[in-house]
Amino acid sequence: MNVRLVIIGYGAIATELVERLRDKYGTDCNIAVLLKAQSPSLAKLPVGLTCLSSAQEVLLFRPDLVVEAAGHQAVRDFAPVCLAAGVSFVAVSVGVMADETFYQQLCQAAEQGRAKLIFPSGAIGALDYIRAVRDLPETKVVYESRKPPSAWTDELQRLSKTQHIGDEVVLFDGKAREAALRYPQNLNVAASLAIAGIGFEATQVRIVVDPDATGNTHCVHAIGAFGDMQLKIVNKPAPENPKTSWVVGLSLMATVERYFAPVVFG
Ligand SMILES: NC(=O)c1ccc[n+]([C@@H]2O[C@H](COP(=O)([O-])OP(=O)(O)OC[C@H]3O[C@@H](n4cnc5c(N)ncnc54)[C@H](O)[C@@H]3O)[C@@H](O)[C@H]2O)c1
């Protein structure tokens, strides 16, 4: 693998990805990191990494692939220009795609630029399965997120004072689009399932705040003419950011390797 990569952001996910790429591929993987001029993450950047701060600098670096690990705004700021210029773009902040107009704009830019917009598995799995069964009539997909109260502090404060702290709380039960729009930072997984599968309107989402939860639990139930698929994943938090699952950085590593590999799965 002799490639040029731009990674947007240098937080929990990007740090994991950069460390793994450097350990495994050394100088064969030429990495530049894009950060805002005043970002606190600048202080953490290891020696030897090129630092960029604008879309223009990204294109001048001539990357083979750009990987976003920064947040929804970073996708808005950089995906359209990269895709239109013919540079494929991996977006981990999938929740931003709940904005249908923006999503269609990105699809058009990718087509125009003959580039690919790529969504990694992130904190979830089985997107290949959900994709495979999406066109069968009457396929149903239900996603349940189960996290401890610490993941939903602000939302719980807004709830009724009569709610006991020891109770399980159903924070949301409805369509994936509304879930992703209402909780953009927490519902990237729901968006991934919706895009890979039967769409934002048909994918059902349930968010449960569970005082007994020991990790971030994702349950997916897909049922239809193909059979019955039930998936449960309990993720451990990333060392640097308890709101992010550790596996997300690993998933991005797999996505980057898959992009350049001669043999691919899925
Ligand atoms: N698909 C999934 O399953 C999944 C799971 C968890 C997180 N995410 C997404 O990944 C994102 C990053 O997660 P993290 O835990 O690494 O976050 P983090 O807060 O640890 O790090 C974010 C990094 O991005 C930088 N940044 C923020 N906005 C930026 C911008 N507009 N331009 C350039 N740099 C910017 C920050 O300075 C920081 O370095 C989250 O915001 C979330 O949207 C996706």
XYZ file of C-alpha atoms and ligand atoms in Angstrom:
310
model
C 0.000 0.000 0.000
C 1.743 3.153 -1.209
C -0.830 5.871 -0.802
C -1.538 9.485 0.112
C -4.261 10.077 2.675
C -5.879 13.141 4.165
C -7.558 12.591 7.515
C -9.909 15.302 8.773
C -9.794 15.722 12.549
C -7.405 14.360 15.144
C -9.627 13.189 17.992
C -10.425 9.726 19.356
C -11.203 8.061 16.021
C -8.524 9.722 13.886
C -5.783 9.106 16.468
C -6.572 5.392 16.464
C -6.551 5.314 12.658
C -3.324 7.298 12.221
C -1.427 5.236 14.809
C -2.507 1.994 13.168
C -1.656 3.180 9.663
C 1.787 4.391 10.716
C 2.543 1.188 12.665
C 1.514 -1.058 9.793
C 2.595 0.858 6.693
C 5.205 3.372 7.873
C 6.239 5.823 5.153
C 4.277 3.870 2.486
C 1.261 5.722 3.818
C 1.812 9.468 3.425
C -0.656 11.093 5.830
C -1.793 14.697 6.122
C -4.207 15.782 8.854
C -6.664 18.630 8.384
C -7.539 20.701 11.457
C -9.006 24.126 12.032
C -6.436 26.830 12.755
C -7.332 27.099 16.471
C -8.024 23.394 17.124
C -6.791 22.076 20.498
C -5.917 18.840 18.652
C -3.013 20.624 16.919
C -0.939 20.157 20.071
C -1.364 16.366 19.884
C -0.193 15.917 16.288
C 2.855 13.659 16.097
C 6.025 14.870 14.380
C 6.197 14.056 10.677
C 2.541 14.535 9.825
C 1.674 17.261 7.363
C -0.977 19.610 8.738
C -3.547 21.215 6.431
C -6.230 23.767 7.162
C -8.296 24.305 4.002
C -10.005 22.447 1.170
C -7.584 24.036 -1.261
C -4.620 22.578 0.653
C -6.319 19.171 0.654
C -6.509 19.153 -3.151
C -2.923 20.432 -3.499
C -1.765 17.466 -1.367
C -3.225 15.214 -4.131
C -4.663 12.542 -1.828
C -5.807 9.136 -3.080
C -8.499 9.215 -0.409
C -9.901 11.635 2.192
C -11.224 10.311 5.499
C -13.475 12.425 7.728
C -13.309 11.750 11.491
C -14.324 15.166 12.749
C -18.087 15.742 12.838
C -21.050 16.714 10.681
C -19.811 20.202 9.835
C -16.557 18.811 8.474
C -18.536 16.632 6.034
C -20.465 19.711 4.909
C -17.255 21.728 4.546
C -15.089 19.203 2.684
C -17.055 16.345 1.089
C -18.668 18.361 -1.754
C -15.391 19.909 -2.945
C -13.372 16.663 -2.677
C -15.965 14.550 -4.498
C -16.463 17.124 -7.252
C -12.673 17.210 -7.742
C -12.590 13.424 -8.159
C -11.277 12.507 -4.711
C -13.166 9.734 -2.926
C -14.382 10.606 0.558
C -15.013 8.403 3.594
C -17.609 9.964 5.925
C -17.869 8.539 9.438
C -20.326 11.271 10.530
C -23.128 9.572 8.639
C -25.927 11.287 10.588
C -25.542 14.429 8.457
C -27.035 12.429 5.550
C -30.450 12.737 7.208
C -30.478 16.098 5.404
C -31.808 14.675 2.127
C -30.917 17.760 0.059
C -27.311 17.616 1.216
C -27.117 13.858 0.622
C -28.390 14.250 -2.949
C -25.891 17.070 -3.503
C -23.065 14.728 -2.431
C -24.330 11.917 -4.672
C -24.312 14.323 -7.634
C -20.829 15.611 -6.784
C -19.544 12.008 -6.583
C -21.071 11.182 -9.934
C -19.702 14.326 -11.567
C -16.226 13.786 -10.144
C -16.307 10.011 -10.758
C -15.396 9.623 -7.095
C -16.914 7.501 -4.354
C -18.733 8.574 -1.196
C -17.972 5.808 1.285
C -19.665 5.010 4.598
C -17.705 2.829 7.020
C -19.459 0.365 9.328
C -18.445 2.533 12.275
C -19.907 1.307 15.533
C -22.198 -1.241 13.879
C -21.899 -4.318 11.654
C -23.914 -6.261 9.088
C -24.446 -3.291 6.750
C -23.660 -5.684 3.881
C -26.536 -7.938 4.957
C -28.963 -5.036 5.337
C -27.913 -3.786 1.887
C -28.420 -7.206 0.313
C -32.028 -7.569 1.517
C -33.168 -3.969 1.082
C -35.015 -4.425 -2.207
C -37.098 -7.399 -1.125
C -40.703 -6.342 -0.501
C -41.817 -6.051 3.120
C -38.301 -6.038 4.561
C -38.418 -4.441 8.012
C -35.440 -3.026 9.903
C -35.620 -2.007 13.549
C -32.647 -0.536 15.375
C -32.413 -0.168 19.149
C -29.711 1.887 20.859
C -29.166 1.176 24.561
C -26.733 3.437 26.403
C -26.143 4.416 30.045
C -27.592 7.735 31.365
C -24.110 9.349 31.148
C -24.459 9.290 27.341
C -27.705 11.300 27.500
C -27.166 13.774 30.360
C -28.623 16.838 28.586
C -31.670 15.004 27.221
C -32.477 13.462 30.616
C -32.376 16.878 32.288
C -35.087 18.034 29.898
C -37.332 15.083 30.839
C -39.993 15.129 33.566
C -38.690 15.483 37.117
C -40.894 12.525 38.067
C -38.600 10.195 36.150
C -36.658 8.059 38.632
C -32.954 7.769 37.963
C -33.107 3.971 38.248
C -35.782 3.624 35.543
C -35.205 2.614 31.978
C -36.304 5.510 29.724
C -37.446 5.236 26.109
C -36.107 8.508 24.779
C -37.308 8.027 21.219
C -39.397 5.577 19.212
C -39.950 6.469 15.560
C -38.377 6.909 12.142
C -34.627 7.010 11.520
C -34.782 10.445 9.863
C -36.323 12.137 12.882
C -33.959 10.288 15.230
C -30.872 11.361 13.259
C -32.080 14.971 12.982
C -33.058 15.170 16.645
C -29.882 13.534 18.029
C -27.204 14.186 15.369
C -24.178 13.304 17.503
C -25.600 10.043 18.848
C -27.438 8.568 15.881
C -24.765 8.009 13.248
C -25.503 4.283 13.457
C -29.204 4.728 12.713
C -28.259 6.791 9.668
C -25.818 4.131 8.440
C -28.494 1.460 8.706
C -31.048 3.663 6.948
C -28.782 4.535 4.012
C -27.491 0.996 3.585
C -30.960 -0.458 3.924
C -34.564 0.550 3.451
C -34.173 4.304 3.943
C -34.676 6.968 6.606
C -38.495 6.817 6.516
C -38.860 3.036 6.751
C -36.115 2.236 9.271
C -37.512 2.225 12.803
C -35.403 3.504 15.692
C -35.778 3.095 19.427
C -33.471 4.854 21.870
C -33.360 3.453 25.387
C -31.516 5.007 28.303
C -30.579 2.035 30.462
C -29.062 2.509 33.938
C -27.875 -1.124 33.796
C -26.114 -0.751 30.445
C -22.459 -1.725 30.655
C -21.468 -0.360 27.239
C -23.007 1.141 24.117
C -25.375 -1.567 22.898
C -26.740 -1.698 19.361
C -29.468 -4.189 18.449
C -30.578 -4.614 14.845
C -33.531 -6.736 13.807
C -34.142 -7.283 10.099
C -37.007 -9.475 9.038
C -38.533 -10.316 5.664
C -38.887 -12.934 2.952
C -35.147 -13.645 3.259
C -35.410 -14.743 6.908
C -34.742 -13.174 10.267
C -31.510 -11.435 11.274
C -30.830 -10.327 14.837
C -27.619 -8.614 15.776
C -26.412 -7.379 19.139
C -23.174 -5.461 19.584
C -21.862 -4.156 22.905
C -19.060 -1.676 22.262
C -16.418 -0.466 24.664
C -15.718 3.282 24.662
C -12.666 4.775 22.946
C -9.906 5.583 25.462
C -9.879 9.264 24.411
C -13.613 9.907 24.074
C -16.209 7.933 26.086
C -18.960 9.040 23.658
C -17.255 7.209 20.783
C -16.884 3.446 20.570
C -13.316 2.205 20.266
C -14.237 -0.017 17.332
C -15.016 3.010 15.115
C -11.298 3.734 14.597
C -10.735 0.061 13.760
C -13.619 0.202 11.306
C -12.036 3.176 9.522
C -8.752 1.275 9.276
C -10.607 -1.625 7.642
C -12.378 0.781 5.273
C -9.097 2.402 4.166
C -7.434 -0.992 3.643
C -10.454 -2.266 1.737
C -10.373 0.754 -0.584
C -6.816 -0.027 -1.712
C -6.932 -3.840 -1.465
C -6.871 -6.190 -4.456
C -9.248 -8.546 -2.614
C -12.393 -7.238 -0.900
C -15.243 -8.654 1.167
C -18.875 -7.661 1.135
N -20.432 6.130 12.231
C -20.286 5.886 13.523
O -20.597 4.780 13.981
C -19.732 6.944 14.434
C -19.496 6.624 15.789
C -18.953 7.616 16.613
C -18.654 8.881 16.123
N -18.928 9.154 14.822
C -18.621 10.498 14.263
O -17.221 10.718 14.341
C -16.969 12.062 14.715
C -15.591 12.168 15.379
O -15.603 11.414 16.586
P -14.382 11.500 17.644
O -14.785 10.648 18.797
O -13.077 11.263 16.981
O -14.499 13.039 18.061
P -13.456 13.905 18.893
O -14.238 15.004 19.507
O -12.598 13.040 19.758
O -12.499 14.528 17.751
C -12.991 15.371 16.727
C -11.780 15.952 15.980
O -12.222 16.665 14.829
C -11.770 18.021 14.878
N -12.820 18.838 14.226
C -14.070 19.085 14.681
N -14.775 19.820 13.779
C -13.926 20.020 12.725
C -14.058 20.687 11.477
N -15.209 21.317 11.128
N -12.997 20.696 10.633
C -11.837 20.070 10.971
N -11.650 19.419 12.134
C -12.687 19.388 13.001
C -11.534 18.312 16.353
O -10.611 19.367 16.529
C -10.973 16.958 16.808
O -9.616 16.861 16.453
C -18.157 12.419 15.629
O -18.407 13.802 15.601
C -19.310 11.630 15.037
O -20.040 12.427 14.118
C -19.442 8.227 13.977
